[in-house]
Coordinates of C-alpha atoms in Angstrom, one line a residue:
M1 CA 96.2 102.1 94.5
T2 CA 99.4 103.5 93.1
S3 CA 101.8 102.3 95.6
K4 CA 100.4 98.7 95.1
H5 CA 100.6 99.1 91.4
L6 CA 104.4 100.3 91.9
T7 CA 105.1 97.4 94.3
T8 CA 103.6 94.8 91.7
S9 CA 105.5 96.4 89.1
S10 CA 108.8 96.3 91.1
K11 CA 108.3 92.8 92.0
T12 CA 107.4 91.8 88.4
G13 CA 110.8 93.7 87.4
S14 CA 112.8 91.8 89.9
R15 CA 111.1 88.4 88.4
R16 CA 111.9 89.3 84.9
F17 CA 115.3 90.1 85.8
G18 CA 115.8 86.9 87.6
I19 CA 114.5 84.6 84.7
F20 CA 116.7 86.0 82.3
S21 CA 119.7 86.0 84.5
R22 CA 119.0 82.4 85.6
I23 CA 118.7 81.3 81.9
F24 CA 121.7 83.2 80.9
A25 CA 123.6 82.0 84.0
I26 CA 122.7 78.5 83.5
I27 CA 124.1 78.4 79.7
F28 CA 127.0 80.5 80.7
F29 CA 128.3 78.3 83.4
L30 CA 127.4 75.0 81.5
L31 CA 129.7 76.5 78.7
F32 CA 132.3 77.5 81.2
F33 CA 132.2 74.1 82.6
I34 CA 132.6 72.5 79.1
I35 CA 135.4 74.7 78.2
T36 CA 137.4 74.2 81.4
F37 CA 136.9 70.5 81.1
F38 CA 138.2 70.6 77.5
V39 CA 141.2 72.9 78.4
A40 CA 142.0 70.7 81.5
L41 CA 142.2 67.5 78.9
T42 CA 143.9 69.4 76.1
I43 CA 146.7 71.1 77.9
P44 CA 148.3 67.7 79.3
K45 CA 147.8 66.1 76.2
H46 CA 149.5 68.9 74.3
Q47 CA 152.3 69.1 76.7
E48 CA 153.0 65.6 76.6
N49 CA 153.2 65.7 72.8
I50 CA 155.7 68.5 73.1
L51 CA 157.6 66.4 75.7
K52 CA 157.6 63.5 73.3
S53 CA 158.7 65.6 70.6
L54 CA 161.7 66.7 72.9
V55 CA 162.2 62.9 73.5
T56 CA 162.3 62.1 69.9
Q57 CA 164.9 65.0 69.3
A58 CA 167.1 63.6 72.3
K59 CA 166.7 59.8 71.1
S60 CA 167.7 60.5 67.5
I61 CA 170.7 62.7 68.8
S62 CA 171.7 60.1 71.4
S63 CA 171.3 57.3 68.8
S64 CA 173.9 58.9 66.4
I65 CA 176.5 59.6 69.1
S66 CA 175.9 56.2 70.7
Q67 CA 176.8 54.5 67.6
I68 CA 180.0 56.1 66.8
C69 CA 181.0 56.1 70.6
S70 CA 180.3 52.4 70.8
I71 CA 182.7 51.8 67.9
A72 CA 185.3 54.0 69.4
I73 CA 185.1 52.4 72.6
I74 CA 185.7 48.9 70.9
K75 CA 188.8 50.4 69.3
G76 CA 190.1 52.2 72.4
E77 CA 190.0 55.6 70.7
Y78 CA 188.9 57.7 73.6
S79 CA 190.5 60.9 72.0
F80 CA 188.3 60.6 68.9
I81 CA 185.3 60.4 71.4
V82 CA 186.2 63.4 73.0
T83 CA 186.7 65.4 69.7
H84 CA 183.6 64.1 68.2
N85 CA 181.4 64.9 71.4
M86 CA 182.8 68.4 71.9
E87 CA 182.2 69.0 68.2
V88 CA 178.6 68.0 68.6
V89 CA 178.1 70.1 71.7
E90 CA 179.5 73.3 70.1
K91 CA 177.6 73.0 66.9
N92 CA 174.5 72.1 68.2
P93 CA 173.0 74.9 70.6
D94 CA 170.4 72.7 72.1
I95 CA 172.7 70.2 73.2
L96 CA 174.3 71.5 76.6
Y97 CA 176.4 68.4 77.6
V98 CA 177.1 64.8 76.6
I99 CA 178.5 62.1 79.2
V100 CA 179.7 58.8 78.2
V101 CA 179.8 56.1 80.9
R102 CA 181.3 52.9 80.7
N103 CA 180.3 50.1 83.1
N104 CA 183.7 49.9 84.5
G105 CA 183.2 53.4 85.9
F106 CA 185.0 55.3 83.4
V107 CA 183.5 58.6 82.7
L108 CA 183.8 61.3 80.0
I109 CA 182.2 64.4 80.3
H110 CA 181.7 67.1 77.6
T111 CA 180.3 70.8 77.9
K112 CA 180.2 73.8 75.7
E113 CA 183.1 75.1 77.7
E114 CA 185.3 71.9 78.4
W115 CA 185.6 68.1 78.9
T116 CA 186.5 66.2 81.7
Q117 CA 187.3 62.6 82.7
S118 CA 186.3 60.8 85.9
D119 CA 186.3 57.3 87.5
A120 CA 183.7 58.0 89.9
P121 CA 180.3 58.3 87.9
D122 CA 177.2 59.7 89.4
P123 CA 174.9 56.9 90.6
E124 CA 172.2 58.4 88.5
W125 CA 174.3 57.7 85.5
L126 CA 174.3 54.1 85.8
T127 CA 170.8 53.6 84.5
D128 CA 168.7 50.3 84.5
Y129 CA 169.1 48.6 81.0
D130 CA 165.5 47.2 81.1
L131 CA 164.2 51.0 80.2
D132 CA 163.6 51.7 76.7
Y133 CA 164.5 55.4 77.3
K134 CA 165.0 57.6 80.3
G135 CA 164.3 61.4 80.1
R136 CA 163.5 63.9 82.7
I137 CA 163.6 67.6 83.4
Y138 CA 165.4 68.7 86.4
F139 CA 168.0 71.2 87.7
N140 CA 171.4 70.0 86.7
P141 CA 174.5 71.7 88.7
L142 CA 176.7 70.5 85.8
V143 CA 175.4 73.4 83.8
D144 CA 173.8 75.3 86.5
R145 CA 170.3 75.4 84.8
E146 CA 167.2 73.3 83.9
V147 CA 167.7 70.6 81.4
F148 CA 166.1 67.7 79.8
H149 CA 168.3 64.9 80.8
Y150 CA 168.1 61.9 78.4
S151 CA 169.9 58.5 79.1
Y152 CA 170.5 56.2 76.0
P153 CA 172.5 52.7 76.2
L154 CA 175.9 52.2 74.4
E155 CA 175.9 49.0 72.7
S156 CA 177.7 47.2 69.7
S157 CA 177.2 43.7 68.5
G158 CA 174.9 42.9 71.2
I159 CA 177.4 43.8 74.0
E160 CA 176.3 46.6 76.4
W161 CA 179.5 48.8 77.1
G162 CA 177.7 51.8 79.3
W163 CA 175.2 54.6 79.0
L164 CA 175.3 57.8 77.0
H165 CA 173.7 60.9 78.8
I166 CA 172.8 64.1 77.0
G167 CA 171.5 67.5 78.3
L168 CA 169.1 69.4 76.0
S169 CA 168.1 72.8 76.3
I170 CA 164.6 73.2 77.5
D171 CA 164.1 76.7 76.0
S172 CA 162.3 75.7 73.0
Y173 CA 160.1 73.3 75.3
K174 CA 159.2 76.2 77.5
K175 CA 158.6 78.5 74.5
Q176 CA 156.2 75.8 72.9
V177 CA 154.4 75.1 76.2
K178 CA 154.0 79.1 76.7
T179 CA 152.5 79.3 73.2
M180 CA 150.5 76.3 73.9
Y181 CA 149.0 77.9 77.1
M182 CA 148.5 81.3 75.2
T183 CA 146.8 79.7 72.4
I184 CA 144.6 77.5 74.3
G185 CA 143.9 80.5 76.6
I186 CA 142.9 82.7 73.9
L187 CA 140.6 80.3 72.1
A188 CA 139.0 79.6 75.6
L189 CA 138.4 83.4 76.1
F190 CA 137.0 83.5 72.6
S191 CA 135.0 80.4 72.9
L192 CA 133.7 82.0 76.4
A193 CA 133.0 85.3 75.0
F194 CA 131.0 84.1 72.0
G195 CA 129.3 81.5 74.1
A196 CA 128.2 84.2 76.4
I197 CA 126.9 86.4 73.4
G198 CA 125.1 83.1 72.5
A199 CA 123.9 82.6 75.8
F200 CA 122.6 86.2 76.0
L201 CA 120.7 85.9 72.7
F202 CA 119.5 82.5 73.5
A203 CA 118.2 83.7 77.0
Q204 CA 116.8 86.9 75.4
Q205 CA 114.9 84.6 72.8
I206 CA 113.4 82.7 75.4
T207 CA 112.4 85.5 77.8
R208 CA 111.4 87.9 75.1
P209 CA 107.9 86.1 74.3
I210 CA 107.5 85.6 78.2
L211 CA 108.1 89.3 78.9
M212 CA 105.7 90.3 76.0
L213 CA 103.1 87.9 77.6
R214 CA 103.9 89.6 81.1
N215 CA 103.3 93.0 79.8
T216 CA 100.0 92.2 78.5
T217 CA 98.9 90.6 81.7
M218 CA 100.1 93.8 83.4
E219 CA 98.0 95.9 80.9
I220 CA 94.9 93.6 81.7
M221 CA 95.6 94.2 85.4
N222 CA 95.7 97.9 85.1
G223 CA 92.3 97.9 83.4
D224 CA 93.0 97.6 79.7
L225 CA 90.7 94.4 79.0
S226 CA 91.3 94.9 75.4
A227 CA 95.0 94.1 75.5
R228 CA 95.9 90.9 73.8
S229 CA 99.5 88.9 73.3
T230 CA 101.2 89.4 70.1
V231 CA 103.4 86.4 70.6
S232 CA 102.9 84.1 67.6
I233 CA 105.7 81.4 67.8
N234 CA 105.3 78.0 67.0
N235 CA 106.3 76.2 70.6
E236 CA 104.6 76.1 73.8
I237 CA 104.9 79.7 74.9
G238 CA 103.2 80.4 71.5
D239 CA 100.1 77.8 72.8
L240 CA 100.3 79.7 75.9
S241 CA 99.8 83.1 74.3
F242 CA 97.1 81.7 72.3
S243 CA 95.3 80.1 75.3
F244 CA 95.8 83.4 77.1
N245 CA 94.2 85.3 74.4
E246 CA 91.2 83.0 74.3
M247 CA 90.8 83.3 78.3
S248 CA 91.1 87.0 77.9
D249 CA 88.2 87.0 75.4
K250 CA 86.0 84.9 77.6
L251 CA 87.0 87.1 80.5
Q252 CA 86.1 90.1 78.4
Y253 CA 82.6 88.5 77.5
T254 CA 82.0 87.6 81.2
I255 CA 82.6 91.1 82.4
D256 CA 80.5 92.7 79.8
E257 CA 77.8 90.3 80.6
I258 CA 78.2 91.0 84.5
E259 CA 78.1 94.8 83.7
K260 CA 74.9 94.4 81.5
A261 CA 73.5 92.3 84.4
H262 CA 74.5 94.8 87.1
K263 CA 73.0 97.8 84.9
E264 CA 69.7 95.8 84.9
L265 CA 69.8 95.0 88.3
Q266 CA 70.3 98.5 89.2
S267 CA 67.6 99.7 86.9
S268 CA 65.3 97.1 88.5
Q269 CA 66.3 97.9 92.0
K270 CA 65.7 101.6 91.2
Q271 CA 62.2 100.8 89.9
L272 CA 61.4 98.6 93.0
V273 CA 62.5 101.5 95.3
E274 CA 60.3 103.8 93.5
S275 CA 57.6 101.2 93.5
E276 CA 58.0 100.8 97.2
K277 CA 57.8 104.6 97.7
M278 CA 54.8 104.5 95.7
A279 CA 53.2 101.9 97.5
S280 CA 53.9 103.5 100.7
L281 CA 52.3 106.7 99.5
G282 CA 49.4 104.4 98.0
Q283 CA 48.9 103.2 101.4
L284 CA 48.9 106.6 102.8
V285 CA 46.3 107.9 100.5
A286 CA 43.7 104.7 101.0
G287 CA 44.4 105.1 105.0
I288 CA 43.7 108.9 104.8
A289 CA 40.5 108.3 102.6
H290 CA 39.2 105.7 105.0
E291 CA 40.0 108.1 108.0
I292 CA 38.4 111.1 106.2
N293 CA 35.2 109.1 105.1
T294 CA 33.9 109.0 108.8
P295 CA 33.9 112.7 109.8
V296 CA 32.5 113.6 106.1
G297 CA 30.0 111.0 106.5
I298 CA 28.9 112.5 109.7
G299 CA 29.1 116.0 108.4
V300 CA 26.8 114.9 105.3
T301 CA 24.4 113.2 107.7
A302 CA 24.1 116.3 110.1
S303 CA 23.9 118.5 107.1
S304 CA 20.9 116.4 105.8
H305 CA 19.4 116.4 109.1
L306 CA 19.7 120.3 109.3
K307 CA 18.3 120.5 106.0
K308 CA 15.2 118.6 107.0
T309 CA 14.7 120.6 110.3
T310 CA 15.1 123.7 108.3
S311 CA 12.4 122.8 105.8
K312 CA 10.1 122.0 108.5
I313 CA 10.5 125.4 110.3
K314 CA 10.3 127.0 106.8
S315 CA 6.9 125.4 106.3
L316 CA 5.4 126.2 109.8
L317 CA 6.6 129.9 109.0
E318 CA 4.9 129.8 105.6
K319 CA 1.7 128.5 107.3
N320 CA 1.7 131.1 110.1
E321 CA 1.8 128.1 112.4
M322 CA 5.1 129.2 114.0
T323 CA 5.6 128.9 117.6
R324 CA 8.2 130.4 119.9
S325 CA 8.9 126.9 121.4
A326 CA 9.3 125.4 117.8
L327 CA 11.8 128.3 116.9
E328 CA 13.9 127.8 120.1
E329 CA 13.6 124.1 119.4
Y330 CA 15.1 124.7 115.9
F331 CA 17.7 127.1 117.0
E332 CA 19.0 124.7 119.9
E333 CA 19.1 121.8 117.2
A334 CA 20.7 123.8 114.5
T335 CA 23.5 125.0 116.7
E336 CA 24.1 121.5 118.0
I337 CA 24.2 120.2 114.3
S338 CA 26.3 123.1 113.2
N339 CA 28.8 122.3 115.9
I340 CA 28.9 118.6 114.9
I341 CA 29.3 119.6 111.2
L342 CA 32.1 122.2 112.0
Q343 CA 33.9 119.7 114.5
H344 CA 34.2 117.0 111.8
L345 CA 35.1 119.5 109.1
N346 CA 38.0 120.7 111.1
R347 CA 38.9 117.1 111.7
T348 CA 38.9 116.6 108.1
S349 CA 40.7 119.5 107.4
D350 CA 43.5 118.4 109.9
L351 CA 43.7 115.1 107.9
V352 CA 43.9 116.8 104.6
K353 CA 46.5 119.3 105.7
S354 CA 48.5 116.6 107.1
F355 CA 48.1 114.1 103.9
K356 CA 48.9 117.3 102.0
Q357 CA 52.0 118.1 103.5
V358 CA 53.6 114.6 104.2
S359 CA 52.5 113.3 100.6
A360 CA 53.8 116.6 98.9
D361 CA 57.1 116.1 100.9
Q362 CA 57.3 112.3 99.9
T363 CA 56.9 113.1 96.1
S364 CA 59.4 116.2 96.2
R365 CA 62.9 116.4 96.8
D366 CA 62.9 120.0 97.8
K367 CA 64.7 121.3 100.9
R368 CA 63.3 123.4 103.5
K369 CA 63.1 124.0 107.3
F370 CA 60.7 122.2 109.4
D371 CA 59.8 121.8 113.2
V372 CA 60.7 118.2 113.9
K373 CA 58.2 117.7 116.8
E374 CA 55.3 119.2 114.6
Y375 CA 56.3 117.1 111.4
L376 CA 56.4 113.8 113.5
G377 CA 52.8 114.5 114.8
D378 CA 51.9 115.0 111.0
I379 CA 53.5 111.8 110.2
I380 CA 52.1 109.8 113.1
L381 CA 48.7 111.3 112.0
S382 CA 49.3 110.2 108.5
L383 CA 50.0 106.6 109.8
R384 CA 46.9 106.4 112.2
P385 CA 44.5 104.4 110.0
K386 CA 47.3 101.7 109.9
L387 CA 48.1 102.3 113.8
K388 CA 44.3 101.8 114.7
R389 CA 44.3 98.3 113.2
T390 CA 46.8 97.3 116.0
S391 CA 47.3 97.5 119.6
I392 CA 50.4 99.5 119.2
V393 CA 50.9 102.6 120.9
T394 CA 53.3 105.5 119.7
Q395 CA 55.1 108.0 122.0
I396 CA 56.8 111.0 120.6
N397 CA 59.3 112.4 123.1
C398 CA 60.5 115.8 121.6
P399 CA 61.4 119.0 122.8
D400 CA 59.8 122.1 121.2
S401 CA 61.5 124.4 118.3
I402 CA 64.0 121.7 117.2
I403 CA 64.3 123.1 113.6
L404 CA 65.9 120.8 110.9
D405 CA 66.9 122.4 107.4
S406 CA 66.9 119.4 105.4
Y407 CA 64.5 117.1 103.2
P408 CA 61.4 116.6 105.0
G409 CA 60.3 114.3 102.3
A410 CA 63.2 111.8 103.0
F411 CA 62.6 112.2 106.8
A412 CA 59.0 111.2 106.5
Q413 CA 59.9 108.2 104.7
I414 CA 62.5 107.3 107.1
I415 CA 60.2 107.6 109.9
T416 CA 57.3 105.8 107.8
N417 CA 59.5 102.8 106.9
L418 CA 60.8 102.5 110.3
I419 CA 57.5 102.3 112.0
I420 CA 56.0 99.9 109.5
N421 CA 59.0 97.7 109.8
S422 CA 58.4 97.4 113.5
L423 CA 54.5 96.8 112.9
I424 CA 55.6 94.0 110.3
H425 CA 58.5 92.4 111.9
G426 CA 58.3 93.2 115.8
Y427 CA 54.8 92.1 116.7
D428 CA 52.3 89.5 116.0
D429 CA 48.8 90.4 115.0
G430 CA 46.6 91.7 118.1
E431 CA 50.1 92.2 120.3
N432 CA 50.3 95.1 122.5
G433 CA 53.3 97.2 122.2
I434 CA 55.1 100.7 122.2
I435 CA 56.9 102.4 119.7
S436 CA 58.6 105.3 121.1
I437 CA 60.4 108.1 119.2
D438 CA 63.0 110.1 121.3
V439 CA 64.5 113.3 119.9
T440 CA 67.3 115.0 121.4
N441 CA 69.6 118.1 120.2
T442 CA 73.3 117.4 120.4
G443 CA 74.5 120.8 119.2
D444 CA 75.2 120.4 115.3
Q445 CA 73.2 117.3 115.0
V446 CA 69.8 115.8 115.9
Q447 CA 69.5 112.3 117.3
I448 CA 66.4 110.3 117.0
I449 CA 66.0 107.0 118.5
L450 CA 63.1 105.0 117.2
R451 CA 62.6 102.0 119.5
D452 CA 60.1 99.1 119.9
N453 CA 59.5 96.6 122.5
G454 CA 58.7 93.6 120.1
K455 CA 60.6 90.6 119.2
G456 CA 64.0 92.1 118.4
I457 CA 66.2 91.0 115.7
P458 CA 68.7 87.8 116.0
R459 CA 72.3 88.8 116.1
E460 CA 73.1 86.5 113.0
N461 CA 70.9 89.0 111.0
L462 CA 71.9 92.5 112.4
G463 CA 74.7 92.8 109.8
K464 CA 72.3 92.1 106.8
I465 CA 69.0 94.3 107.9
F466 CA 70.2 97.2 105.5
D467 CA 71.2 94.9 102.6
P468 CA 68.8 95.3 99.4
F469 CA 66.0 92.5 99.1
Y470 CA 67.0 91.1 102.6
T471 CA 63.7 90.2 104.4
T472 CA 62.3 87.5 106.9
K473 CA 58.8 88.0 105.6
R474 CA 59.4 87.0 101.9
G475 CA 56.2 85.0 101.8
S476 CA 54.1 87.6 103.7
G477 CA 54.5 90.4 101.2
G478 CA 58.1 91.8 102.4
T479 CA 60.1 93.1 99.6
G480 CA 63.4 93.6 101.7
L481 CA 63.7 97.3 100.3
G482 CA 62.3 99.2 103.4
L483 CA 65.2 99.3 105.7
H484 CA 67.7 99.6 102.7
I485 CA 65.4 102.7 101.4
V486 CA 65.9 104.0 105.1
Y487 CA 69.8 103.7 105.0
N488 CA 70.2 105.3 101.7
L489 CA 68.0 108.2 102.5
V490 CA 69.9 108.7 105.9
S491 CA 73.3 108.5 104.7
Q492 CA 73.1 109.7 101.1
S493 CA 70.1 112.4 101.1
M494 CA 70.3 113.4 104.8
K495 CA 74.1 113.1 105.2
G496 CA 73.6 111.2 108.4
T497 CA 74.2 107.8 109.9
I498 CA 72.1 105.1 111.2
T499 CA 72.7 102.1 113.4
C500 CA 70.6 99.2 114.7
E501 CA 70.8 98.0 118.3
S502 CA 68.8 94.9 119.2
V503 CA 68.4 92.0 121.7
E504 CA 66.3 89.1 120.6
G505 CA 63.0 89.1 122.6
E506 CA 63.7 92.6 123.8
G507 CA 62.7 94.9 121.0
A508 CA 65.0 96.8 118.3
G509 CA 66.2 100.4 118.3
F510 CA 67.5 102.5 115.5
I511 CA 69.7 105.4 116.2
I512 CA 69.7 108.1 113.6
K513 CA 72.0 111.2 113.5
L514 CA 71.3 113.9 111.5
P515 CA 72.9 117.3 110.9
I516 CA 70.9 120.3 111.8
T517 CA 71.7 121.8 108.6
D518 CA 73.0 119.9 105.4

């Protein structure tokens, strides 16, 4: 019982953890997916905005330099271009280089360290004029670092003279990107943390009433039928709690009614058992009374005849008419009548003694020692009035001096009920048969086999013969309590065992094993 309860509790605990964890996991992973999706959309957008800011800066610088350089190129003032661009590079820490490329291949390169002139431009510096702007981040060996390289057209009065290329430091860009990643990451972590707390509280809010309802069901399962759910929330779980309490009330009412009916049934069954015992005793009294009536009647008749004979002899004596032959005839007749009276009085005494012992034992629960063979004889003698109305012969096969220290009243009831059961169910009216009682001493037990050669018991009925109120003679006065009483007396009163063996058509046998002493 305990291990089963513990197993049930552990399973319930695992289910409880599963419900909570599943709800929490669903909410948490849904939130995690939403945050991840938001971050995946936000980071490229922010990074693009930072890059656009860099492009705007580069375009502004390029536009200013291009305007001045275009005018200087028209005038042929290349020294002014060099001076101006070197000044721009030196003053603006974000500008790493400025490259002026004319369409004819003339190139001026300005860095923070120096400026150079070349007539062989890099092919990448000759950019397609159809593009509004061209900028990209890459490693430029000119300054030996990653730069944002931006290209801007050199034009004046509608004439395209070439291209202006500037290289901007990406330190600020990287810093902004790093700050963006950190900010979004921190926000994501805080959102995930707060989301996890919210998921925990939400899952707890959902599972708490379920767990409360589960605890109530566990209390009812463990026998506390007065337990009721205290969940009172305005949702489906609250409705479930209300329905559960209604069901528990009806269950309690039903169980109370069943217990009441069971007690009434037990009381009725007890009364029926006692009635059955008293009916059996009543039949015994009626049978013994009928049996005693014959010898007592003969004794009364013989006594009356002896009285008349004695009065006649007395009259002869008083008249002095007594003769020897008359006196001898009287003595002979008186002796014969006295023998008849004594014989029938002895028979009556035996019947009364047998009835007194058996009836006293059946109405008493006292324990005493008794001789099994002798007591079986008394029981059969008490049943003789019932047996005389049948063609059934009883046989007792029992060794002498088997003494049983037990309850003779229960023993008499057992043997009586089994014999009457055989008479009622084993044979038809007027049918010949034999009921044998074989007793053996097996050491610490006495084995009694009561067997008849009657109809037998169908196999499908063998498992039900000891059940209360089971009988195949319901319409013929059977109560279904005879063998049930036998079973209870053997197993409870006498601490023994009883089994039945039967083949339909070949009779039935009851094997009883009783301890020598209880």
